[in-house]
Tab-separated table of C-alpha atoms in Angstrom:
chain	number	residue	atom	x	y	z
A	24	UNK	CA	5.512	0.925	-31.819
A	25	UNK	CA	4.337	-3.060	-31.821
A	26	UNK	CA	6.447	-5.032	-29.769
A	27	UNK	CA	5.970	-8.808	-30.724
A	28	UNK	CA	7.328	-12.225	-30.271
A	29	UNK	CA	6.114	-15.748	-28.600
A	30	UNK	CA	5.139	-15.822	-25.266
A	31	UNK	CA	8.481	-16.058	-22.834
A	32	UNK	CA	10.057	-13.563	-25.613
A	33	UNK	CA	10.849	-11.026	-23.138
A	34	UNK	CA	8.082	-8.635	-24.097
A	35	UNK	CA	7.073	-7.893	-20.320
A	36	UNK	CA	10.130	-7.751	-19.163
A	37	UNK	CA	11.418	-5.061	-21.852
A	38	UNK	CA	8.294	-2.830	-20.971
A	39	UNK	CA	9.272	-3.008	-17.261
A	40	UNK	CA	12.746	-2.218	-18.187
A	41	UNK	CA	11.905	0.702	-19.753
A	42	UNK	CA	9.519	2.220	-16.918
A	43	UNK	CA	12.352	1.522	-14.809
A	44	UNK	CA	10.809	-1.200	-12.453
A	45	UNK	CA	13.590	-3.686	-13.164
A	46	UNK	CA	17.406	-2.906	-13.498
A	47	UNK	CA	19.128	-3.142	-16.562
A	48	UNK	CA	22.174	-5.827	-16.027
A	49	UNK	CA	23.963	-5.169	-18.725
A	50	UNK	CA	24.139	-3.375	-22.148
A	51	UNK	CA	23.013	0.219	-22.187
A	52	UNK	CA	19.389	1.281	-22.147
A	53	UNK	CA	18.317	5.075	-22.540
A	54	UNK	CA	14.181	6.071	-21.901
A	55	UNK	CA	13.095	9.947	-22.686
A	56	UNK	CA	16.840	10.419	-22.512
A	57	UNK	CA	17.756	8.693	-18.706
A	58	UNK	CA	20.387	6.295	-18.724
A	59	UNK	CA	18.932	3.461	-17.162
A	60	UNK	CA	21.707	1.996	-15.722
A	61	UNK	CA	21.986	4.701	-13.660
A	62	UNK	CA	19.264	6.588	-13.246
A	63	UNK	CA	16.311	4.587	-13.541
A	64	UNK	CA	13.945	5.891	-10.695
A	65	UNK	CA	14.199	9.010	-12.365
A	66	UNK	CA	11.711	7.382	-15.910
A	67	UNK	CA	9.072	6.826	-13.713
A	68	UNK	CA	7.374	9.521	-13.321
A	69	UNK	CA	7.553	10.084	-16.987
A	70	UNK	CA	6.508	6.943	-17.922
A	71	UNK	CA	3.047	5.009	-17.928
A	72	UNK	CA	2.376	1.654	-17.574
A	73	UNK	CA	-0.923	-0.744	-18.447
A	74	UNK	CA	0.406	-4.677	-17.236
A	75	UNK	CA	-1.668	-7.221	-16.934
A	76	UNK	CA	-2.094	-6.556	-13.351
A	77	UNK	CA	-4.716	-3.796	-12.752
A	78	UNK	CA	-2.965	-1.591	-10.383
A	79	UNK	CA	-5.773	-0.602	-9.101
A	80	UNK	CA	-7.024	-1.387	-5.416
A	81	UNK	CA	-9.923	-3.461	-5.004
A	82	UNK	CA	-11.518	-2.017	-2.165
A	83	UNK	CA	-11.650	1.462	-3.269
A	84	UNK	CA	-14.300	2.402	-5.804
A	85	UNK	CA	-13.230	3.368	-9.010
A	86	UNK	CA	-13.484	7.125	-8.347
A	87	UNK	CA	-11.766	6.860	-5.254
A	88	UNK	CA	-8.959	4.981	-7.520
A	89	UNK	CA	-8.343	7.249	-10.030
A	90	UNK	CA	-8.829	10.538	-7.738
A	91	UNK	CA	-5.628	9.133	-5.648
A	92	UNK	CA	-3.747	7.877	-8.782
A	93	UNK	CA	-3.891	11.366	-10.435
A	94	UNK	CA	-3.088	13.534	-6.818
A	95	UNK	CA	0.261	11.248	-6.386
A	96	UNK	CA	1.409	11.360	-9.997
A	97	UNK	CA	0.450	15.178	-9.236
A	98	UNK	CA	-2.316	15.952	-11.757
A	99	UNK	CA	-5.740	16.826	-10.759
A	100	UNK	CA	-9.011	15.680	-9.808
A	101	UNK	CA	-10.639	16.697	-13.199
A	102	UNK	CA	-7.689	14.991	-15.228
A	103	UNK	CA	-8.944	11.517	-13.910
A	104	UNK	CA	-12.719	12.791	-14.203
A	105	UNK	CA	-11.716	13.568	-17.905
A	106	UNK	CA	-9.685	10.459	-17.848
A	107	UNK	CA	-12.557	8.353	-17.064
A	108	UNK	CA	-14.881	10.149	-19.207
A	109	UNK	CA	-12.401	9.319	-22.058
A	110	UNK	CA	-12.516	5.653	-21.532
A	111	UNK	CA	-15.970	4.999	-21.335
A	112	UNK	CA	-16.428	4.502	-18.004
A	113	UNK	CA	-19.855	4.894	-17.267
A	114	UNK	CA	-20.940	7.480	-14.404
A	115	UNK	CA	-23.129	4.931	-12.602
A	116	UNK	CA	-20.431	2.753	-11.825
A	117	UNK	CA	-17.924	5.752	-10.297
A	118	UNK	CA	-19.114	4.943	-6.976
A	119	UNK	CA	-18.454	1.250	-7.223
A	120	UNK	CA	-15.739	-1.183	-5.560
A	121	UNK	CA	-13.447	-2.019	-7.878
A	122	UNK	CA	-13.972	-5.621	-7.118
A	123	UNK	CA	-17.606	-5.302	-8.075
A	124	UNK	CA	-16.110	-4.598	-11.984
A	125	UNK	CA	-16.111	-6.771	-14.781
A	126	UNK	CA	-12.421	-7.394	-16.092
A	127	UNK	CA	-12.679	-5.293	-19.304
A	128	UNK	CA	-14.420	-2.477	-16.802
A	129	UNK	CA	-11.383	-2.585	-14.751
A	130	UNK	CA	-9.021	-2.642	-17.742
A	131	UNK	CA	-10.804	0.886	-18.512
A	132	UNK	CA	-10.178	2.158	-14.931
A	133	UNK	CA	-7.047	1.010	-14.902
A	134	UNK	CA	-5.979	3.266	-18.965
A	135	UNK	CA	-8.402	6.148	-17.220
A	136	UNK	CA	-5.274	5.678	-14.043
A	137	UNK	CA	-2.273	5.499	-16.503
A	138	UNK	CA	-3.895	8.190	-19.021
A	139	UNK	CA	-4.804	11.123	-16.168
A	140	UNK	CA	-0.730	10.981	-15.261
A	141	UNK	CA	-0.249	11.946	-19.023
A	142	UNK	CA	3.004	10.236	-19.805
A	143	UNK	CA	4.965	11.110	-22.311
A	144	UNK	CA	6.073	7.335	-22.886
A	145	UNK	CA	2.994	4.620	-23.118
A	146	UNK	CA	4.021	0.844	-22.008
A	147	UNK	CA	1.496	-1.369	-22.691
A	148	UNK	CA	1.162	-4.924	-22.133
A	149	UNK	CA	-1.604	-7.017	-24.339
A	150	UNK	CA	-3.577	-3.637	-23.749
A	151	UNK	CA	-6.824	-5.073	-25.464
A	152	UNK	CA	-6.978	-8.243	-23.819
A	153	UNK	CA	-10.436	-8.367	-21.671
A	154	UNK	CA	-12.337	-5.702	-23.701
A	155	UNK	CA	-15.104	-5.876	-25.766
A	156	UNK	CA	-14.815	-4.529	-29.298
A	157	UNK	CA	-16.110	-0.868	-28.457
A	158	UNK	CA	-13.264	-1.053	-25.809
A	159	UNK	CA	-11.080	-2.004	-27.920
A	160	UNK	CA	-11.601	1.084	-30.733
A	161	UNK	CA	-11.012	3.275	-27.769
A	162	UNK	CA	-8.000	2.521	-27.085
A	163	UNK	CA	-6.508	2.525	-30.477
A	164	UNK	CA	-8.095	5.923	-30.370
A	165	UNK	CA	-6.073	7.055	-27.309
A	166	UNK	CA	-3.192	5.283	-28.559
A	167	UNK	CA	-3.209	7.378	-31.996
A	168	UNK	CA	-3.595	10.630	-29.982
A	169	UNK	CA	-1.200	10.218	-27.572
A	170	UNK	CA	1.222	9.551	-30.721
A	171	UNK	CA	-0.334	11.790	-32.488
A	172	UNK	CA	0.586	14.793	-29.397
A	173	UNK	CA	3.583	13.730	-29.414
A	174	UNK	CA	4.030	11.076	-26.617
A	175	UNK	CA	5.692	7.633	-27.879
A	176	UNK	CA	3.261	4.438	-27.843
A	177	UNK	CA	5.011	0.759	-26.840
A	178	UNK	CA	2.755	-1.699	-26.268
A	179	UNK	CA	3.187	-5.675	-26.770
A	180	UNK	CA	0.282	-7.342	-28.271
A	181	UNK	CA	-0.763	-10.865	-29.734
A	182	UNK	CA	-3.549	-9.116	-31.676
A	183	UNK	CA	-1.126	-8.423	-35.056
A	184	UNK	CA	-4.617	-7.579	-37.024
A	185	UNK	CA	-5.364	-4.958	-34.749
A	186	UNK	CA	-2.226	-3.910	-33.774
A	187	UNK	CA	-0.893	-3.764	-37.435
A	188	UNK	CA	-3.675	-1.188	-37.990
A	189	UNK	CA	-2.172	1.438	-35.266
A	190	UNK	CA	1.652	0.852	-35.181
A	191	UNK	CA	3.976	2.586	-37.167
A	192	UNK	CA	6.751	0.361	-36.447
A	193	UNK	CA	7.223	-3.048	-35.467
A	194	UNK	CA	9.672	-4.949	-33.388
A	195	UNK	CA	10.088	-8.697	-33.178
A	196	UNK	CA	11.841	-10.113	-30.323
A	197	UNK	CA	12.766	-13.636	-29.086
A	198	UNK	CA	14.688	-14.686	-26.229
A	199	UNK	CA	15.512	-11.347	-25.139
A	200	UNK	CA	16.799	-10.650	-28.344
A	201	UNK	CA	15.868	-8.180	-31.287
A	202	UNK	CA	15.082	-10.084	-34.235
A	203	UNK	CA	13.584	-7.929	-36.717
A	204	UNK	CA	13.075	-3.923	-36.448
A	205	UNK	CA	12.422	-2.825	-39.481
B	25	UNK	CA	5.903	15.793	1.204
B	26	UNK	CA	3.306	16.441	3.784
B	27	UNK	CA	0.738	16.586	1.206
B	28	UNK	CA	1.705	13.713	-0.026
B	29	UNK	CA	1.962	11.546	3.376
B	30	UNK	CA	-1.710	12.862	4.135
B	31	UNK	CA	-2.886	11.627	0.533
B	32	UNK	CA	-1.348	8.397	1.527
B	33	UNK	CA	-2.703	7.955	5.115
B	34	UNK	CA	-6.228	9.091	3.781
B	35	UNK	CA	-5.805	6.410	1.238
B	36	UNK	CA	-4.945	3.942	3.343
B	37	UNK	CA	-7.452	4.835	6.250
B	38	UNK	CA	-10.269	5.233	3.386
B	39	UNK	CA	-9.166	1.269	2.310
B	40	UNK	CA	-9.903	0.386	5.644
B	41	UNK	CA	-13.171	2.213	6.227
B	42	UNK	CA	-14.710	0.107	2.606
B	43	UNK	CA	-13.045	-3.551	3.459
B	44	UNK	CA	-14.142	-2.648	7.461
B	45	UNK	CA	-11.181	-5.921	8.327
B	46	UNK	CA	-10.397	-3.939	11.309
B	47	UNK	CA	-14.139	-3.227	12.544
B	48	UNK	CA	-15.285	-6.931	11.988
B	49	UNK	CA	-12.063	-8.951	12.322
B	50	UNK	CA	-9.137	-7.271	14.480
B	51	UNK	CA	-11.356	-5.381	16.712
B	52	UNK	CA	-13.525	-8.557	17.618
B	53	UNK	CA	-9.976	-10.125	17.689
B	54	UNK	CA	-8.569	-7.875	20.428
B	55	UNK	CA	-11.462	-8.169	22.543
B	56	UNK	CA	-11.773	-11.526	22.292
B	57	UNK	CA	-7.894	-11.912	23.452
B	58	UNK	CA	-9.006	-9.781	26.097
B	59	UNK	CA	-11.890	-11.979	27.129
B	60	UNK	CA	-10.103	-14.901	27.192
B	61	UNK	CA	-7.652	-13.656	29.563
B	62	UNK	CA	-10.436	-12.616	32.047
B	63	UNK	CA	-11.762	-16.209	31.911
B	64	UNK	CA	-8.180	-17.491	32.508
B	65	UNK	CA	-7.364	-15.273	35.520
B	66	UNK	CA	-10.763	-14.972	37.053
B	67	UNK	CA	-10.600	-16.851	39.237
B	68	UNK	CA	-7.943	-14.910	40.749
B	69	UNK	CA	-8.978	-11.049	40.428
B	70	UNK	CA	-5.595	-10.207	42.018
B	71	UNK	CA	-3.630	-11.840	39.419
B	72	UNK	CA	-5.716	-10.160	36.851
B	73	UNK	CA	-5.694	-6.739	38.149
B	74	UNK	CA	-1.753	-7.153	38.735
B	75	UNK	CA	-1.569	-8.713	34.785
B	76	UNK	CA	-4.018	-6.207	33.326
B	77	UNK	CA	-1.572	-3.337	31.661
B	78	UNK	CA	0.553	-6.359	30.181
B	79	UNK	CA	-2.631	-8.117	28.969
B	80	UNK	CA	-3.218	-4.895	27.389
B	81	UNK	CA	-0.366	-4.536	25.178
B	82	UNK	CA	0.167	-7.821	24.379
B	83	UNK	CA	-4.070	-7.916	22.887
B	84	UNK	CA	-2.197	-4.274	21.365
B	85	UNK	CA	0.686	-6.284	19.735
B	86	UNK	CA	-1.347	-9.423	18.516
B	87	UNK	CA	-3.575	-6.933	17.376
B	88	UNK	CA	-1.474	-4.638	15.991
B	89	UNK	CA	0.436	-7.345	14.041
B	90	UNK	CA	-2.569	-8.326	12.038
B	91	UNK	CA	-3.358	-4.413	11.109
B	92	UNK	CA	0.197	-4.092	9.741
B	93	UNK	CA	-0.129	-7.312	7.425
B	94	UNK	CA	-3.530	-6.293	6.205
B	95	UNK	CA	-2.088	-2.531	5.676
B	96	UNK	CA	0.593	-3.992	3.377
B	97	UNK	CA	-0.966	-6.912	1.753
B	98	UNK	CA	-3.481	-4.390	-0.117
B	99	UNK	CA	-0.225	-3.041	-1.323
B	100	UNK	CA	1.146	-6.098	-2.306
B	101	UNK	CA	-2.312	-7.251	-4.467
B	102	UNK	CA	-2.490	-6.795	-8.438
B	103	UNK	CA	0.580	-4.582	-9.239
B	104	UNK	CA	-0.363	-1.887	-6.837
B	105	UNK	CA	3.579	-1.697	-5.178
B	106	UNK	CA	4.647	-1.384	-8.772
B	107	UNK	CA	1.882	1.297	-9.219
B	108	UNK	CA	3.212	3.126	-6.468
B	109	UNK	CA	6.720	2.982	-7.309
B	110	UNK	CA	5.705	4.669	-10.318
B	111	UNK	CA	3.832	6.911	-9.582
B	112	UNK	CA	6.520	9.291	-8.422
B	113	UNK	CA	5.345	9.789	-4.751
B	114	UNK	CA	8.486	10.060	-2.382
B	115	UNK	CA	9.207	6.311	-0.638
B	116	UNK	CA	9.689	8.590	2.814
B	117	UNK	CA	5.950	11.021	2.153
B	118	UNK	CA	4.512	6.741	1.349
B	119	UNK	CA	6.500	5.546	4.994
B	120	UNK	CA	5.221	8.877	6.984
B	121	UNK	CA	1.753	8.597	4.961
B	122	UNK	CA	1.373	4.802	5.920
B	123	UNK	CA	2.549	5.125	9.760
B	124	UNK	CA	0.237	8.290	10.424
B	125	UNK	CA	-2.631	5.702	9.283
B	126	UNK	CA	-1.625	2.731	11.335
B	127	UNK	CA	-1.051	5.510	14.099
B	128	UNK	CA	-4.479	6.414	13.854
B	129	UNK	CA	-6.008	2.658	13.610
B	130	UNK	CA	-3.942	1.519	16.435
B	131	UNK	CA	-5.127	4.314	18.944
B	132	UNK	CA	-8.586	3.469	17.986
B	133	UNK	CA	-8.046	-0.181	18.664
B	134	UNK	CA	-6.423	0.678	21.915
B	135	UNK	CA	-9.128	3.286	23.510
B	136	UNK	CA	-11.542	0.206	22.428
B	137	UNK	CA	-9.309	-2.089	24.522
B	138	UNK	CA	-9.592	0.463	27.243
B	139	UNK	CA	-12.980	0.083	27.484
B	140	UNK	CA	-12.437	-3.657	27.557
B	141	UNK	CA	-9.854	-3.691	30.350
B	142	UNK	CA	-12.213	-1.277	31.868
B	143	UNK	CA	-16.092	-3.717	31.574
B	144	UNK	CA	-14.137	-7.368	31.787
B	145	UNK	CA	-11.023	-6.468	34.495
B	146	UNK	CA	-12.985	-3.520	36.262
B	147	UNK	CA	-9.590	-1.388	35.620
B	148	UNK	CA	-9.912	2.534	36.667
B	149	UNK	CA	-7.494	4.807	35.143
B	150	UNK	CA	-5.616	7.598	37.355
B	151	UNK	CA	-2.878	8.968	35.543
B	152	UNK	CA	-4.200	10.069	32.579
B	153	UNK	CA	-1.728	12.781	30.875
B	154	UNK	CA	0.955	9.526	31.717
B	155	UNK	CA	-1.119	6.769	30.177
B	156	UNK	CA	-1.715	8.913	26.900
B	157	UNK	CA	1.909	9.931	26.217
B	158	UNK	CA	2.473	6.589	27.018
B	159	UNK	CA	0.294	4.979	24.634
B	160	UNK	CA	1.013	7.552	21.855
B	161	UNK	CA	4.803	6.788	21.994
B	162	UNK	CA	4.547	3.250	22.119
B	163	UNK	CA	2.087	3.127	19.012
B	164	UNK	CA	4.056	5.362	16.711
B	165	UNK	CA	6.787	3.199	17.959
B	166	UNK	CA	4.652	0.106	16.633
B	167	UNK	CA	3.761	1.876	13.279
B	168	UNK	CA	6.994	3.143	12.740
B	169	UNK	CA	8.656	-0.586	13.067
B	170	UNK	CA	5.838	-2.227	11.612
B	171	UNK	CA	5.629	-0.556	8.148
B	172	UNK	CA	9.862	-0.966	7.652
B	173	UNK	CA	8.976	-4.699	8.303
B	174	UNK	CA	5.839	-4.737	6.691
B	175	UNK	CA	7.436	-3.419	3.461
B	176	UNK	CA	10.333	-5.698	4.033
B	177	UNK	CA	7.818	-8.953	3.761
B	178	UNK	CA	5.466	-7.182	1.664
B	179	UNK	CA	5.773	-8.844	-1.507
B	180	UNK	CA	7.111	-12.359	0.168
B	181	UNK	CA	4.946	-15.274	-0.338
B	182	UNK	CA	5.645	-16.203	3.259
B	183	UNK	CA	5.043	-12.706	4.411
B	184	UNK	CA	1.756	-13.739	6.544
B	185	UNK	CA	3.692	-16.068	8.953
B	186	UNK	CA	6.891	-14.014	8.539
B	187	UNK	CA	5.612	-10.816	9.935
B	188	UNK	CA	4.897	-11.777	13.498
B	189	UNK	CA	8.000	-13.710	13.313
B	190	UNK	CA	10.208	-10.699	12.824
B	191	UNK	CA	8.016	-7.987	14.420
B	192	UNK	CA	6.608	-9.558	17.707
B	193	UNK	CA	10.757	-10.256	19.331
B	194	UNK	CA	11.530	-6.765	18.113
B	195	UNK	CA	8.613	-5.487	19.721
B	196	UNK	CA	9.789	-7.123	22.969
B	197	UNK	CA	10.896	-3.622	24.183
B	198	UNK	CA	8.293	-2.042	23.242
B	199	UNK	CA	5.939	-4.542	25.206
B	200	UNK	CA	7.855	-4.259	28.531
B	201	UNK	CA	8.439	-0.267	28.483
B	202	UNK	CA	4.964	0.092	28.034
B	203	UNK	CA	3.123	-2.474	30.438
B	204	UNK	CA	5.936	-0.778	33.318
B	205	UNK	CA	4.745	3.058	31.869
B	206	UNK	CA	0.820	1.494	32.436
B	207	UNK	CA	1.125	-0.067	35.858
B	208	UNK	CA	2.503	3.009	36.995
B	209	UNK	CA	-0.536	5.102	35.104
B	210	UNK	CA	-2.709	2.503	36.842
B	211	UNK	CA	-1.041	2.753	40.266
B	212	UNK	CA	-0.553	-0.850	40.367
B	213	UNK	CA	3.659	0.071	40.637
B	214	UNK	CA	4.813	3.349	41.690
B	215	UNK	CA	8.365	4.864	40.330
B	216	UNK	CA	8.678	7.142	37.389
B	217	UNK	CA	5.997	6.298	34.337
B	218	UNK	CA	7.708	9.087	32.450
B	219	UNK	CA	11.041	7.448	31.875
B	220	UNK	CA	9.551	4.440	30.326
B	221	UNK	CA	7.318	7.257	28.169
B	222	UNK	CA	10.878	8.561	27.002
B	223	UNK	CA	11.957	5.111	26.221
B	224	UNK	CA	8.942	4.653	24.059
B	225	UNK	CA	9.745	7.792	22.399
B	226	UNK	CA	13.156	7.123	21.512
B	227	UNK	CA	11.976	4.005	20.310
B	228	UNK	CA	9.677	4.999	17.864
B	229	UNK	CA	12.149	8.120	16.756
B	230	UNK	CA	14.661	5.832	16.032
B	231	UNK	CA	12.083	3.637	13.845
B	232	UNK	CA	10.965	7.080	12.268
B	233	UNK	CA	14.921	7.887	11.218
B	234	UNK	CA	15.274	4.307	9.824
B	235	UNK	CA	12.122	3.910	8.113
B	236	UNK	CA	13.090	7.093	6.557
B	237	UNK	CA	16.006	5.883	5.417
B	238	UNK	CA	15.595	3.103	4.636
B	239	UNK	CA	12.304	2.842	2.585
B	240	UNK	CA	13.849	3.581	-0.671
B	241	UNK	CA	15.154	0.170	-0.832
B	242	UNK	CA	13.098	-1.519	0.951
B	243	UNK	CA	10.133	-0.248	-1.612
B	244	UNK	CA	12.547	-0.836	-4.309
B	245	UNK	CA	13.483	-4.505	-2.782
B	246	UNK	CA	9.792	-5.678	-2.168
């Protein structure tokens, strides 16, 4: 599902909402069946999110990243091996600081994090900004499969060409407001 | 939860092994406090042999101060507190995982410092078994109080000059139980070094309840 709207819409805000980072103040909001309002710790484990931060820590190489991403969301090793594989991520740079990557490298390490926790519920914020046009196709791949096995795909994006291409629905919001779901 | 506190302190300990802040900054740091101590009292060698276990931990505090900012500021850099919070790890396995680390960086700091106290003061140490517990109870007491403040401040903009603000008064007790605990070890006081190792202990075991407690909100809060 596209979530659009100008910038200042709410967009960011919605997505951290729904992985149950920020509390819900009013209305009612239900994620994978948790009432938010209530309950919203319990979403996160479920959930995966791709902001524009990288989540990632700088220091730490990029195997060394993903390896302790995957053991505290409680996959395994292999999963962000596999994870990593998926993206792109090529082998030579494993052993690298994070800090050493270029942006749209460390926008891969950061999906190969978020993808090894297999979420059932994708948040994704502007998730092709800083990648090059093979990075790009990749993650409109992942996004289609995760859909496509059954997880649910929410990501904001500017990019309406592209994004148009993989949604199946749209939602336009402004001011924190809903203004077209069709 | 163990497993979880041990993927958390090797995490942490592995961050500091690749940045190496503590080998080249708070280690240099520490001795340097050191150093300039010795040049303040020497010319005085009673004053400075008298001073030496409170010169120790207060080079331990400064010291220790700077690890816990650096141990949380990683945390507070590009989302990773958010990352953490979702990531479904328990807030009390991410307090146990992050105090066993500090633990373990503070005691290496500290047997460093020994050797300091030992070239620049010429201090010999007697009481072994008593300067040990001593030590151990007073850093877990550090760690412990340091990461429920450090995750307080964590994401605060201010959080590099609030830190030793909050942490060094409340550490006040800490400082004094201690240097009394090491001038007995050191035989520079006698009277019982145990009781102020079982003041230490309570100390830190009331900071290991809170944290506990109270990291929940105070991950949730930062």
């Amino acid at each position: 599902m596209l979530l659009r709207g100008p910038n200042g819409a709410g967009k960011t805000t919605l997505l951290r909402c729904c992985a149950g980072l920020l509390p819900v103040t009013s209305g009612t909001a239900e994620v994978l069946g948790i009432d938010l309002r209530t309950r919203r710790t319990a979403v996160r484990r479920r959930v995966g999110l791709l902001g524009h931060a990288t989540f990632l820590y700088q220091d730490l190489t990029v195997r060394e990243n993903v390896d302790f991403w995957a053991r505290a969301s409680g996959a395994s090793i292999d999963d962000g091996v596999a994870a990593l594989r998926r993206l792109g991520v090529a082998e030579r740079l494993w052993s690298l600081p994070v800090q050493a990557l270029s942006a749209g490298q460390r926008r891969r390490v950061s999906f190969a994090s978020m993808v090894c926790r297999r979420p059932e519920l994708w948040l994704l914020d502007e998730p092709h900004a800083g990648l090059d046009a093979a990075g790009r196709d990749t993650i409109d791949e992942l996004m289609a499969a995760a859909a496509a096995a059954g997880a649910t795909v929410l990501f904001a994006s500017h990019e309406l060409d592209r994004a148009h291409e993989v949604a199946h629905r749209e939602v336009t919001i402004a001011g924190g407001v809903v203004e077209a779901a069709p | 939860m163990i497993r979880e506190a041990l993927l958390v302190a090797g995490k942490d300990l592995r961050l500091e092994w690749r940045s190496k802040v503590g080998l080249v900054q708070i280690v240099p740091f520490a001795i340097l406090v050191l150093m300039l101590f010795a040049f303040a009292l020497d010319p005085d060698r009673g004053v400075l042999e008298r001073a030496t276990p409170g010169l120790f931990w207060v080079a331990v505090l400064f010291s220790s101060v700077l690890t816990l900012q650096r141990s949380f500021s990683v945390e507070a850099e590009d989302g990773v507190l958010d990352a953490l919070r979702l990531s479904g790890l328990a807030p009390v396995s991410i307090f146990w995982g992050k105090v066993a680390a500090l633990t373990a960086q503070l005691l290496v700091l500290e047997m460093i410092l020994a050797f300091g106290v030992a070239i620049f003061y010429g201090t010999t140490f007697h009481s072994i078994g008593l300067l040990v517990v001593v030590a151990l109870a007073a850093t877990v007491g550090i760690a412990a109080s340091g990461a429920v403040y450090g995750a307080l401040a964590a994401r605060l903009r201010s959080r590099d000059t609030l830190l030793p603000l909050l942490m060094l008064p409340l550490l006040a007790p800490v400082l004094i139980s201690a240097t009394r605990g090491f001038e007995i070890g050191l035989e520079r006081q006698a009277g019982g070094g145990w009781t102020w190792a079982a003041l230490l202990a309570v100390f830190a075991l009331v900071y290991l309840i809170l944290g506990s407690l109270l990291f929940r909100p105070l991950l949730e809060d930062a």
